[in-house]
CSV table of C-alpha atoms and ligand atoms in Angstrom, one decimal:
chain,number,residue,atom,x,y,z
A,22,MET,CA,20.9,-22.5,-5.1
A,23,PHE,CA,17.4,-22.4,-3.7
A,24,SER,CA,16.1,-25.6,-4.7
A,25,GLY,CA,12.1,-25.3,-4.2
A,26,VAL,CA,10.5,-26.0,-0.9
A,27,ILE,CA,11.8,-29.9,-0.6
A,28,GLY,CA,15.4,-29.2,-1.2
A,29,ARG,CA,15.0,-26.3,2.0
A,30,TYR,CA,13.4,-28.2,4.4
A,31,LYS,CA,14.0,-31.4,4.0
A,32,ASP,CA,14.3,-31.9,7.8
A,33,PHE,CA,11.1,-30.8,8.6
A,34,LEU,CA,9.1,-33.0,5.4
A,35,PRO,CA,8.0,-36.5,5.2
A,36,VAL,CA,11.2,-37.3,2.4
A,37,SER,CA,13.5,-40.2,2.4
A,38,GLY,CA,16.2,-40.6,0.4
A,39,SER,CA,14.5,-42.5,-2.3
A,40,THR,CA,11.8,-39.2,-2.4
A,41,PRO,CA,12.3,-37.6,-5.9
A,42,GLU,CA,13.3,-33.5,-5.5
A,43,VAL,CA,10.7,-32.7,-7.2
A,44,THR,CA,10.7,-28.4,-7.6
A,45,LEU,CA,9.5,-25.8,-10.2
A,46,GLY,CA,11.3,-23.3,-8.0
A,47,GLU,CA,8.0,-23.0,-5.5
A,48,GLY,CA,8.6,-21.5,-2.3
A,49,GLY,CA,10.9,-18.5,-0.9
A,50,THR,CA,8.2,-16.3,-1.6
A,51,PRO,CA,8.6,-12.3,-0.4
A,52,LEU,CA,6.9,-11.0,3.0
A,53,VAL,CA,6.5,-7.3,2.3
A,54,ARG,CA,6.0,-4.8,4.6
A,55,SER,CA,2.7,-2.9,4.7
A,56,ARG,CA,3.1,1.3,3.6
A,57,SER,CA,-0.1,2.0,4.0
A,58,ILE,CA,-2.8,-0.3,5.6
A,59,GLY,CA,-0.9,-1.4,8.6
A,60,PRO,CA,0.3,2.3,9.6
A,61,MET,CA,-3.4,3.4,9.2
A,62,LEU,CA,-4.5,0.3,11.6
A,63,GLY,CA,-1.7,1.4,14.2
A,64,CYS,CA,0.3,-2.7,13.8
A,65,GLU,CA,3.4,-2.9,15.0
A,66,GLY,CA,4.1,-4.3,11.7
A,67,LEU,CA,1.9,-5.5,8.9
A,68,TYR,CA,3.3,-7.9,6.3
A,69,PHE,CA,2.2,-9.3,3.5
A,70,LYS,CA,3.5,-13.0,2.1
A,71,LEU,CA,3.0,-12.6,-1.7
A,72,GLU,CA,2.1,-16.2,-2.5
A,73,GLY,CA,0.9,-15.4,-6.3
A,74,CYS,CA,5.1,-14.7,-6.6
A,75,ASN,CA,4.8,-19.3,-7.0
A,76,PRO,CA,5.9,-20.7,-9.9
A,77,THR,CA,2.0,-21.0,-10.8
A,78,GLY,CA,1.2,-17.9,-9.0
A,79,SER,CA,-0.5,-19.5,-5.7
A,80,PHE,CA,0.8,-21.7,-2.6
A,81,LYS,CA,-0.9,-24.7,-3.7
A,82,ASP,CA,2.8,-25.0,-5.9
A,83,ARG,CA,4.1,-25.9,-2.4
A,84,GLY,CA,1.8,-28.9,-1.5
A,85,MET,CA,2.0,-29.9,-4.8
A,86,ALA,CA,5.7,-29.9,-5.4
A,87,MET,CA,5.3,-32.7,-2.1
A,88,ALA,CA,1.9,-34.9,-3.5
A,89,ILE,CA,3.8,-35.3,-7.1
A,90,ALA,CA,6.8,-36.1,-5.0
A,91,ARG,CA,5.1,-38.6,-2.8
A,92,ALA,CA,3.2,-39.8,-6.1
A,93,LEU,CA,6.1,-40.7,-8.0
A,94,GLU,CA,7.6,-42.2,-5.4
A,95,THR,CA,4.7,-45.0,-5.0
A,96,GLY,CA,4.7,-45.2,-8.6
A,97,ARG,CA,1.5,-43.5,-9.5
A,98,GLU,CA,1.0,-42.9,-13.2
A,99,ARG,CA,-2.0,-40.5,-12.5
A,100,VAL,CA,-3.3,-37.4,-10.3
A,101,ILE,CA,-6.9,-35.7,-10.0
A,102,CYS,CA,-7.9,-32.7,-7.9
A,103,ALA,CA,-11.5,-31.3,-7.4
A,104,SER,CA,-10.5,-27.3,-8.0
A,105,THR,CA,-12.0,-24.0,-7.8
A,106,GLY,CA,-8.7,-23.2,-9.9
A,107,ASN,CA,-5.7,-23.1,-8.4
A,108,THR,CA,-5.4,-26.7,-7.2
A,109,SER,CA,-5.6,-27.7,-11.0
A,110,ALA,CA,-3.2,-25.3,-12.1
A,111,SER,CA,-0.8,-26.2,-9.8
A,112,ALA,CA,-1.3,-30.1,-10.5
A,113,ALA,CA,-0.9,-29.8,-14.6
A,114,ALA,CA,2.3,-27.7,-14.2
A,115,TYR,CA,3.8,-30.2,-11.3
A,116,GLY,CA,2.1,-33.5,-13.3
A,117,SER,CA,3.5,-32.3,-17.0
A,118,ARG,CA,6.7,-31.6,-16.0
A,119,TYR,CA,7.0,-35.1,-14.1
A,120,GLY,CA,5.0,-37.0,-16.7
A,121,LEU,CA,2.0,-37.7,-14.9
A,122,GLU,CA,-1.5,-37.5,-16.3
A,123,THR,CA,-3.6,-34.8,-14.7
A,124,LEU,CA,-7.2,-35.1,-14.5
A,125,VAL,CA,-9.5,-32.4,-12.9
A,126,LEU,CA,-12.3,-31.7,-12.1
A,127,VAL,CA,-13.6,-27.9,-12.1
A,128,PRO,CA,-17.4,-26.1,-11.4
A,129,ALA,CA,-18.3,-25.5,-14.8
A,130,GLY,CA,-18.4,-21.0,-15.4
A,131,GLU,CA,-17.0,-20.5,-11.9
A,132,VAL,CA,-13.4,-20.8,-12.2
A,133,ALA,CA,-10.8,-17.6,-13.1
A,134,LEU,CA,-9.8,-17.6,-16.5
A,135,GLY,CA,-6.4,-17.4,-15.6
A,136,LYS,CA,-6.7,-20.3,-14.1
A,137,LEU,CA,-8.4,-22.2,-16.3
A,138,ALA,CA,-6.0,-21.0,-19.4
A,139,GLN,CA,-2.8,-22.1,-17.0
A,140,ALA,CA,-4.9,-26.0,-17.1
A,141,MET,CA,-5.0,-26.2,-20.6
A,142,ALA,CA,-1.7,-24.6,-21.6
A,143,TYR,CA,0.0,-27.2,-19.2
A,144,GLY,CA,-2.2,-29.7,-21.0
A,145,ALA,CA,-4.4,-31.7,-17.8
A,146,ARG,CA,-7.7,-33.2,-18.9
A,147,ILE,CA,-10.4,-31.1,-17.8
A,148,LEU,CA,-13.8,-31.8,-17.1
A,149,ALA,CA,-16.1,-29.0,-16.4
A,150,VAL,CA,-18.9,-30.6,-13.4
A,151,GLY,CA,-22.4,-28.9,-13.9
A,152,GLY,CA,-22.3,-27.6,-10.1
A,153,ASN,CA,-20.4,-26.1,-7.4
A,154,PHE,CA,-16.8,-26.9,-5.8
A,155,ASP,CA,-18.3,-29.1,-3.3
A,156,ASP,CA,-20.2,-31.5,-6.5
A,157,ALA,CA,-16.7,-32.1,-8.5
A,158,PHE,CA,-15.0,-32.9,-5.2
A,159,ARG,CA,-17.4,-35.8,-4.0
A,160,THR,CA,-17.2,-37.2,-7.5
A,161,VAL,CA,-13.5,-36.9,-7.3
A,162,MET,CA,-13.3,-39.3,-4.0
A,163,GLY,CA,-15.7,-41.5,-5.8
A,164,LEU,CA,-13.5,-42.0,-8.7
A,165,VAL,CA,-10.5,-42.4,-5.7
A,166,ASP,CA,-12.1,-45.2,-5.2
A,167,ILE,CA,-12.2,-46.8,-8.2
A,168,LEU,CA,-9.2,-45.8,-10.0
A,169,ASP,CA,-5.4,-45.9,-9.2
A,170,ILE,CA,-5.1,-42.3,-9.4
A,171,GLU,CA,-3.2,-40.0,-6.7
A,172,LEU,CA,-5.5,-37.3,-4.8
A,173,VAL,CA,-3.8,-33.9,-4.8
A,174,ASN,CA,-6.8,-32.0,-3.0
A,175,SER,CA,-5.7,-30.8,0.6
A,176,LEU,CA,-7.3,-34.3,2.1
A,177,ASN,CA,-3.8,-35.5,1.0
A,178,PRO,CA,-1.4,-34.9,3.7
A,179,TYR,CA,1.5,-34.1,1.5
A,180,ARG,CA,-0.6,-31.4,0.7
A,181,ILE,CA,-0.7,-30.2,3.9
A,182,GLN,CA,3.2,-31.2,4.8
A,183,GLY,CA,4.3,-29.2,1.7
A,184,GLN,CA,2.8,-25.6,2.4
A,185,LYS,CA,3.3,-25.7,6.3
A,186,THR,CA,6.8,-24.2,4.9
A,187,ALA,CA,5.4,-21.0,4.2
A,188,ALA,CA,5.0,-20.7,7.8
A,189,PHE,CA,8.4,-21.7,8.2
A,190,GLU,CA,9.7,-18.7,5.8
A,191,VAL,CA,7.8,-16.3,7.5
A,192,VAL,CA,9.4,-17.1,10.5
A,193,ASP,CA,12.9,-17.4,9.1
A,194,ASP,CA,12.0,-13.7,8.0
A,195,LEU,CA,10.5,-12.2,10.7
A,196,GLY,CA,12.9,-13.7,13.4
A,197,ASP,CA,9.4,-15.1,14.9
A,198,ALA,CA,6.4,-15.9,14.4
A,199,PRO,CA,4.0,-12.9,14.3
A,200,ASP,CA,1.2,-11.8,17.2
A,201,MET,CA,-1.3,-13.1,14.3
A,202,LEU,CA,-1.7,-14.6,10.9
A,203,CYS,CA,-4.8,-13.6,8.5
A,204,VAL,CA,-5.5,-16.1,5.8
A,205,PRO,CA,-8.2,-16.8,3.5
A,206,VAL,CA,-10.5,-20.0,4.4
A,207,GLY,CA,-11.9,-22.0,1.4
A,208,ASN,CA,-11.0,-25.9,2.0
A,209,ALA,CA,-9.0,-25.4,5.3
A,210,GLY,CA,-5.7,-26.8,3.9
A,211,ASN,CA,-3.7,-23.7,4.3
A,212,ILE,CA,-4.8,-22.3,7.7
A,213,THR,CA,-4.3,-26.3,9.6
A,214,SER,CA,-0.6,-26.0,7.1
A,215,TYR,CA,0.4,-22.8,8.7
A,216,TRP,CA,-0.2,-23.4,12.0
A,217,LEU,CA,1.1,-27.2,11.5
A,218,GLY,CA,4.7,-25.3,10.5
A,219,PHE,CA,4.5,-22.3,13.4
A,220,ASN,CA,4.0,-25.4,16.2
A,221,GLU,CA,7.2,-27.5,14.4
A,222,TYR,CA,9.3,-24.8,14.3
A,223,ALA,CA,8.2,-23.4,17.8
A,224,LYS,CA,9.2,-26.7,18.7
A,225,ALA,CA,12.4,-26.5,17.2
A,226,GLY,CA,13.6,-23.9,19.2
A,227,LEU,CA,13.4,-21.8,16.3
A,228,SER,CA,10.3,-19.7,17.5
A,229,ARG,CA,9.7,-18.3,20.6
A,230,LYS,CA,5.8,-17.5,20.0
A,231,LEU,CA,2.9,-18.9,18.1
A,232,PRO,CA,0.5,-16.9,16.0
A,233,ARG,CA,-3.3,-16.1,17.0
A,234,MET,CA,-4.6,-17.5,13.5
A,235,MET,CA,-7.6,-15.5,11.7
A,236,GLY,CA,-9.0,-17.2,9.1
A,237,PHE,CA,-11.8,-15.8,7.0
A,238,GLN,CA,-14.6,-16.9,4.7
A,239,ALA,CA,-16.5,-15.1,2.5
A,240,SER,CA,-20.0,-13.9,3.7
A,241,GLY,CA,-21.8,-16.1,1.0
A,242,SER,CA,-19.6,-19.0,1.6
A,243,ALA,CA,-19.0,-19.8,5.5
A,244,PRO,CA,-19.4,-22.7,6.6
A,245,ILE,CA,-16.8,-23.0,9.0
A,246,ALA,CA,-17.5,-19.2,10.5
A,247,LEU,CA,-21.6,-20.0,10.4
A,248,GLY,CA,-21.1,-23.7,11.6
A,249,ARG,CA,-23.1,-25.4,9.4
A,250,ARG,CA,-22.3,-26.4,5.4
A,251,VAL,CA,-23.8,-23.8,3.0
A,252,ASP,CA,-25.7,-25.3,-0.2
A,253,ASN,CA,-25.0,-22.7,-2.8
A,254,PRO,CA,-21.9,-21.1,-1.8
A,255,GLU,CA,-21.7,-17.9,-3.4
A,256,THR,CA,-18.7,-15.1,-4.1
A,257,VAL,CA,-16.6,-13.3,-5.8
A,258,ALA,CA,-13.8,-14.6,-4.2
A,259,THR,CA,-14.1,-18.3,-6.4
A,260,ALA,CA,-11.2,-19.6,-4.8
A,261,ILE,CA,-13.0,-19.7,-1.3
A,262,ARG,CA,-16.2,-20.5,-2.7
A,263,ILE,CA,-16.8,-23.9,-0.8
A,264,GLY,CA,-19.7,-24.9,1.3
A,265,ASN,CA,-18.9,-27.8,2.8
A,266,PRO,CA,-14.7,-27.8,3.4
A,267,ALA,CA,-12.8,-30.9,3.6
A,268,ASN,CA,-10.4,-29.7,6.9
A,269,TRP,CA,-13.8,-28.3,8.6
A,270,GLU,CA,-12.4,-29.8,12.1
A,271,SER,CA,-9.1,-28.8,11.3
A,272,ALA,CA,-10.0,-25.5,10.9
A,273,ASN,CA,-12.0,-25.8,14.3
A,274,ARG,CA,-8.9,-27.0,15.9
A,275,VAL,CA,-6.4,-24.3,14.9
A,276,ARG,CA,-8.9,-21.7,15.8
A,277,ASP,CA,-9.4,-22.9,19.4
A,278,GLU,CA,-5.6,-24.4,19.8
A,279,SER,CA,-4.4,-20.7,18.9
A,280,GLY,CA,-6.8,-18.4,20.4
A,281,GLY,CA,-8.2,-17.0,17.3
A,282,MET,CA,-10.8,-16.8,14.6
A,283,ILE,CA,-13.1,-17.9,11.6
A,284,ASP,CA,-14.7,-14.7,11.1
A,285,MET,CA,-16.4,-14.1,7.5
A,286,VAL,CA,-16.1,-11.0,5.1
A,287,ALA,CA,-18.9,-9.3,2.9
A,288,ASP,CA,-18.1,-9.7,-0.7
A,289,GLU,CA,-18.0,-5.4,-0.8
A,290,GLU,CA,-15.3,-5.3,1.8
A,291,ILE,CA,-12.8,-8.4,0.2
A,292,LEU,CA,-13.1,-6.5,-3.4
A,293,SER,CA,-12.3,-3.0,-1.1
A,294,ALA,CA,-9.5,-4.8,0.5
A,295,TYR,CA,-8.8,-5.7,-3.4
A,296,LEU,CA,-8.2,-2.5,-4.5
A,297,ARG,CA,-6.8,-0.7,-1.5
A,298,LEU,CA,-3.6,-3.6,-2.2
A,299,ALA,CA,-3.5,-2.4,-5.3
A,300,ARG,CA,-3.8,0.8,-5.2
A,301,GLU,CA,-1.6,1.8,-2.1
A,302,GLU,CA,0.5,-1.3,-1.9
A,303,GLY,CA,1.0,-2.0,-5.3
A,304,VAL,CA,0.2,-5.7,-4.8
A,305,PHE,CA,-2.0,-7.2,-7.2
A,306,CYS,CA,-4.1,-10.6,-5.4
A,307,GLU,CA,-7.2,-12.4,-6.2
A,308,PRO,CA,-9.8,-11.9,-4.6
A,309,ALA,CA,-9.7,-14.5,-2.2
A,310,SER,CA,-6.9,-13.7,-1.1
A,311,ALA,CA,-8.0,-9.8,0.1
A,312,ALA,CA,-10.2,-11.7,2.5
A,313,SER,CA,-7.3,-12.0,4.7
A,314,VAL,CA,-6.4,-8.0,4.9
A,315,ALA,CA,-10.4,-7.1,4.6
A,316,GLY,CA,-10.7,-9.6,7.9
A,317,LEU,CA,-7.4,-7.9,9.4
A,318,MET,CA,-9.2,-4.5,9.0
A,319,ARG,CA,-12.6,-5.8,10.6
A,320,LEU,CA,-10.7,-7.2,13.4
A,321,PRO,CA,-10.9,-3.6,15.9
A,322,ASP,CA,-14.7,-3.5,15.1
A,323,LEU,CA,-14.8,-7.5,16.1
A,324,GLY,CA,-13.0,-6.6,19.9
A,325,VAL,CA,-9.4,-7.8,18.5
A,326,GLU,CA,-6.8,-5.4,19.2
A,327,VAL,CA,-4.4,-5.1,16.6
A,328,LYS,CA,-2.6,-1.9,17.2
A,329,GLY,CA,1.2,-2.2,17.9
A,330,LYS,CA,0.6,-6.0,16.6
A,331,THR,CA,2.8,-7.6,14.4
A,332,ALA,CA,0.2,-9.3,11.8
A,333,VAL,CA,0.9,-11.3,8.8
A,334,CYS,CA,-1.8,-11.4,5.6
A,335,VAL,CA,-1.4,-14.3,3.9
A,336,LEU,CA,-2.0,-13.5,-0.1
A,337,THR,CA,-2.6,-16.7,-1.5
A,338,GLY,CA,-3.3,-15.8,-5.3
A,339,ASN,CA,-2.0,-13.6,-8.0
A,340,GLY,CA,-4.6,-11.0,-9.2
A,341,LEU,CA,-3.8,-12.0,-12.8
A,342,LYS,CA,-5.8,-15.1,-12.6
A,343,ASP,CA,-8.5,-13.2,-12.2
A,344,PRO,CA,-8.0,-10.5,-15.1
A,345,GLY,CA,-12.2,-10.0,-14.9
A,346,THR,CA,-12.7,-9.1,-11.5
A,347,ALA,CA,-9.8,-6.5,-12.4
A,348,GLU,CA,-11.2,-5.7,-15.6
A,349,SER,CA,-14.9,-5.2,-14.3
A,350,ARG,CA,-14.2,-4.1,-10.4
A,351,ALA,CA,-11.2,-1.5,-11.0
A,352,LEU,CA,-13.3,0.9,-12.5
A,353,VAL,CA,-10.7,2.2,-14.6
A,354,GLU,CA,-12.0,3.1,-18.5
A,355,MET,CA,-9.4,3.1,-21.1
A,356,GLU,CA,-9.1,6.1,-23.1
A,357,TYR,CA,-8.3,5.7,-26.9
A,358,VAL,CA,-6.4,8.2,-29.0
A,359,ALA,CA,-5.0,8.9,-32.1
A,360,PRO,CA,-1.4,7.8,-32.5
A,361,ASP,CA,0.4,10.8,-32.9
A,362,LEU,CA,1.5,13.9,-30.2
A,363,GLU,CA,-0.8,16.4,-30.5
A,364,ALA,CA,-3.7,14.1,-30.0
A,365,VAL,CA,-2.1,12.7,-26.9
A,366,ALA,CA,-0.8,16.1,-25.4
A,367,SER,CA,-4.5,17.5,-26.4
A,368,MET,CA,-6.0,14.9,-24.4
A,369,LEU,CA,-4.0,15.0,-21.4
A,370,SER,CA,-4.3,19.1,-21.7
A,371,VAL,CA,-0.6,18.8,-21.4
A,372,ASP,CA,0.7,22.2,-19.5
A,373,ALA,CA,4.0,23.3,-17.6
A,374,GLY,CA,4.7,19.5,-17.7
A,375,GLY,CA,2.2,18.4,-16.2
A,376,TRP,CA,-1.6,17.2,-16.8
A,377,ARG,CA,-4.7,17.2,-15.7
B,409,PLP,C1,-6.8,-22.8,-2.4
B,409,PLP,C2,-6.8,-21.1,-2.6
B,409,PLP,C3,-7.4,-20.4,-0.8
B,409,PLP,C4,-8.2,-21.4,0.2
B,409,PLP,O1,-7.3,-22.3,0.5
B,409,PLP,P1,-7.5,-23.5,1.7
B,409,PLP,O2,-6.6,-24.4,1.8
B,409,PLP,O3,-8.3,-24.4,0.5
B,409,PLP,O4,-8.2,-23.0,2.8
B,409,PLP,C5,-7.5,-19.1,-0.8
B,409,PLP,N1,-7.1,-18.6,-2.0
B,409,PLP,C6,-6.5,-18.3,-3.4
B,409,PLP,C7,-6.2,-17.8,-4.0
B,409,PLP,C8,-6.5,-20.3,-3.0
B,409,PLP,O5,-6.0,-20.6,-4.3
């Protein structure tokens, strides 16, 4: 039986006989071929890695399984993170399952409703910090110095280790690495993880090529693309609303080693990709995730050939995380009607088996 990323990829992970096999069934997410956007761009194959299918609805679960295993192995009783939402949801879930007290610091008023609901349901202690993610993260780093507590942000190397398993799955599914991998970039842990995973599989002889790594930030929150810290990051894509990424250096290294790029996309491009994914591909991801597809769609304008290429866009989180954006941006009005056939038929102007 499939037993999560640690069970499946033990040989590639820093685990020993005494590492507890922590799992909530993370990993093994679908790689779905695009029916609309890929053909429009002339890609040989465009695939979406549906990381929203993880147990708490984002890729963070892969890394959290490893980070929690490590925390248990070293006898920790508490874990802490700063979060734009998904890390806190994941930490709270694994924390509750394995009996660890979980403390999360989130930017007050800036976390999507679904993510907050998760952290609450799992029973984490939640501190809403009157500032942005970067303020919350700085505070967490201070607390880590004075408390006996495990940091489960992506500065934790075990998070990166767990998350690299997504690259393994892509290669396992495609038979080789794609020509390019497009991924949204916030703290830049995920782009770091994928690159590590692709390199380890290539070294092990399990793939022949390495992809160009294409990272995309939101233009109001694009420190790496701009090459300077952003003090007041702003974007509808709250999961990547980060002005001073923890893995900044590493993101630059991945970009250079892979011959890739870290660029930015405007909120309108993100929202347009978000709606196209839902309306043309049947995939409902959160806004930050759609930055990968918005980025891919920009590549021809940036002089990067996508025709004839194989590309994977990582859809990092589930659309249900952020019901507010769907409600406000999808521009579908609910139509209220009396509970009888006549009223419904009349509203639909039913005739000859169809409706107008
Ligand atoms: C965390 C997150 C990101 C950003 O990943 P980083 O590793 O911080 O770059 C993107 N999308 C979603 C949905 C996330 O939860």
